[in-house]
Coordinates of C-alpha atoms in Angstrom, one line a residue:
M4 CA -8.3 10.9 16.0
N5 CA -12.1 11.9 16.0
W6 CA -12.4 12.4 12.4
E7 CA -10.5 9.3 11.0
F8 CA -13.1 7.1 12.9
E9 CA -15.9 9.3 12.2
W10 CA -14.7 8.0 7.9
L11 CA -14.4 4.6 9.5
Y12 CA -17.9 4.6 10.7
A13 CA -19.1 6.0 7.6
L14 CA -17.8 3.6 6.3
Q15 CA -19.1 0.6 8.3
K16 CA -22.8 2.2 7.3
I17 CA -22.1 1.3 3.7
H18 CA -21.1 -2.7 4.2
N19 CA -23.5 -4.4 2.2
P20 CA -22.9 -8.2 0.8
V21 CA -22.1 -7.2 -2.8
L22 CA -19.9 -4.7 -1.6
D23 CA -18.4 -6.4 1.0
P24 CA -16.5 -9.5 -0.8
I25 CA -15.2 -7.4 -3.1
M26 CA -13.3 -5.1 -0.8
V27 CA -12.1 -8.0 1.2
G28 CA -10.4 -9.6 -2.1
L29 CA -9.0 -6.1 -3.2
S30 CA -7.5 -6.5 0.3
A31 CA -6.2 -10.1 -0.2
L32 CA -4.5 -9.3 -3.6
G33 CA -2.3 -6.6 -1.5
N34 CA -1.6 -9.6 1.5
A35 CA 2.6 -9.0 1.7
G36 CA 2.9 -7.8 -2.1
I37 CA 2.3 -10.8 -3.8
L38 CA 0.4 -9.4 -6.2
W39 CA 3.0 -6.4 -7.1
I40 CA 5.8 -9.5 -6.4
I41 CA 4.1 -11.3 -8.8
I42 CA 4.0 -8.4 -11.6
S43 CA 7.7 -7.6 -10.6
V44 CA 8.6 -11.3 -11.3
I45 CA 6.7 -11.3 -15.0
C46 CA 8.5 -8.5 -15.5
L47 CA 12.3 -9.5 -15.4
I48 CA 11.3 -12.4 -18.2
K49 CA 11.2 -9.7 -20.7
K50 CA 14.2 -7.5 -21.5
E51 CA 12.1 -4.4 -22.1
T52 CA 10.5 -4.8 -19.1
R53 CA 13.3 -6.1 -17.0
R54 CA 14.6 -2.7 -15.3
C55 CA 11.4 -2.2 -13.8
G56 CA 10.7 -5.6 -12.3
V57 CA 14.8 -4.4 -10.7
Q58 CA 13.5 -1.3 -9.9
M59 CA 10.0 -2.9 -8.2
I60 CA 11.4 -5.5 -6.4
I61 CA 14.1 -2.9 -5.0
S62 CA 11.4 0.0 -4.5
M63 CA 9.5 -3.1 -2.2
L64 CA 12.7 -3.6 -0.1
V65 CA 12.7 -0.6 1.1
V66 CA 9.4 -0.1 1.7
L67 CA 10.0 -3.2 4.1
V68 CA 12.5 -1.7 5.7
I69 CA 11.4 1.7 6.1
G70 CA 7.5 0.9 6.3
N71 CA 7.3 -2.0 7.8
G72 CA 10.8 -2.5 9.7
I73 CA 10.7 1.0 11.2
L74 CA 8.2 3.2 10.9
K75 CA 5.2 0.8 12.5
N76 CA 7.5 -0.2 15.0
L77 CA 8.9 3.7 15.8
V78 CA 4.8 5.1 15.8
C79 CA 3.7 1.7 17.4
R80 CA 0.3 3.0 16.2
Q81 CA -2.8 0.9 17.3
R82 CA -5.3 -0.5 14.9
P83 CA -9.1 1.5 14.8
C84 CA -10.2 -2.5 15.5
W85 CA -8.1 -2.6 18.9
I86 CA -9.3 0.8 20.4
D87 CA -12.9 0.4 19.4
S88 CA -14.3 -3.4 19.3
T89 CA -17.4 -1.8 17.8
V90 CA -15.6 -1.6 14.3
T91 CA -16.3 -4.5 12.1
L92 CA -13.3 -6.5 10.8
L93 CA -14.2 -8.7 7.3
V94 CA -10.5 -9.8 7.8
K95 CA -8.0 -11.4 10.1
N96 CA -7.2 -8.7 13.2
P97 CA -3.7 -8.1 12.0
S98 CA -1.4 -8.6 15.0
D99 CA 1.4 -5.1 13.0
Y100 CA 0.8 -1.6 14.3
S101 CA -1.6 0.3 12.2
F102 CA 0.8 3.2 10.9
P103 CA 1.6 3.2 7.7
S104 CA -0.3 0.8 6.3
G105 CA 2.3 -1.4 4.5
H106 CA -0.8 -2.5 1.8
S107 CA -0.5 0.6 0.5
M108 CA 3.1 1.2 0.6
N109 CA 3.7 -2.0 -1.4
S110 CA 1.2 -0.9 -3.6
F111 CA 1.8 2.8 -4.7
T112 CA 5.8 1.7 -4.5
A113 CA 5.2 -1.0 -7.2
A114 CA 2.5 0.9 -9.2
V115 CA 4.5 3.8 -9.0
T116 CA 7.3 2.3 -10.8
I117 CA 5.2 0.8 -13.7
W118 CA 4.1 4.2 -14.2
F119 CA 7.8 5.6 -14.7
Y120 CA 8.2 3.0 -17.2
H121 CA 4.7 2.4 -18.9
K122 CA 2.3 5.4 -18.3
R123 CA -0.6 3.4 -19.6
A124 CA -0.2 -0.3 -17.5
G125 CA 1.0 2.2 -14.6
A126 CA -1.9 4.3 -14.0
A127 CA -3.9 1.0 -14.3
A128 CA -1.8 -0.2 -11.3
I129 CA -2.3 3.4 -9.5
A130 CA -6.0 2.4 -9.7
V131 CA -5.5 -0.8 -8.5
A132 CA -3.2 1.0 -5.7
T133 CA -5.8 2.7 -5.0
L134 CA -8.7 0.6 -4.3
I135 CA -6.7 -2.0 -2.3
A136 CA -5.6 1.1 0.4
F137 CA -9.5 2.1 0.2
S138 CA -10.2 -1.8 1.0
R139 CA -7.8 -1.5 4.0
L140 CA -10.3 1.2 5.6
Y141 CA -13.3 -0.4 4.6
V142 CA -12.5 -4.0 6.0
G143 CA -11.4 -2.2 9.3
V144 CA -7.6 -2.5 9.6
H145 CA -6.5 1.2 9.4
Y146 CA -7.3 4.8 9.7
P147 CA -7.5 7.3 6.9
T148 CA -3.7 8.1 7.9
D149 CA -2.3 4.9 7.8
V150 CA -2.9 4.6 4.2
L151 CA -2.0 8.4 3.2
G152 CA 1.3 7.6 5.4
G153 CA 1.6 4.5 3.5
M154 CA 0.9 6.0 0.4
F155 CA 3.8 8.6 1.0
V156 CA 6.1 6.3 1.7
G157 CA 5.5 4.2 -1.0
I158 CA 5.6 6.7 -3.8
F159 CA 8.9 8.2 -1.7
S160 CA 10.8 5.0 -2.0
S161 CA 10.1 4.6 -5.3
C162 CA 11.0 8.0 -6.3
L163 CA 14.1 7.2 -4.2
V164 CA 15.1 4.1 -5.9
L165 CA 14.2 5.4 -9.3
W166 CA 16.2 8.9 -8.8
I167 CA 19.3 6.3 -7.9
G168 CA 18.7 4.3 -10.4
K169 CA 19.1 7.1 -12.8
K170 CA 22.0 8.5 -11.4
R171 CA 24.1 5.1 -11.4
T172 CA 22.7 4.8 -15.1
K173 CA 24.6 8.1 -15.9
K174 CA 27.5 6.9 -14.5

């Protein structure tokens, strides 16, 4: 775990009055998956994007169950800010466990789903998801492996739901 704290300490050193509010804002975009929920609801409006919206919602529900419901409570990993009080928090101290990062899971499951349907919009969504995931390290609430784990669970969930959707469509 030492290398992970080294990364967090390095990020603490680049905190500044310009970057701090940007990272807090990016982190807030991922709160409760609200950005991705709004995008999925917008996708539901148009017939040509409806399937993408439905699969985003289903993927986010899968992530909620697998990540937040099962993995967080199974792993019970304490957040870095709980272990080391010198880690400067730029957001409210979360009350749930650290692994996997919920912001990363939601962001990547939604972004990858968008990418499967709309490459250009998906590339932009993946860029936003990456920034949200990075912001969770910057604001001091996750370890790098929490974010990587969240990315993996999110991508896996998206691919699983898309695969099931394609199987269902073929029948």
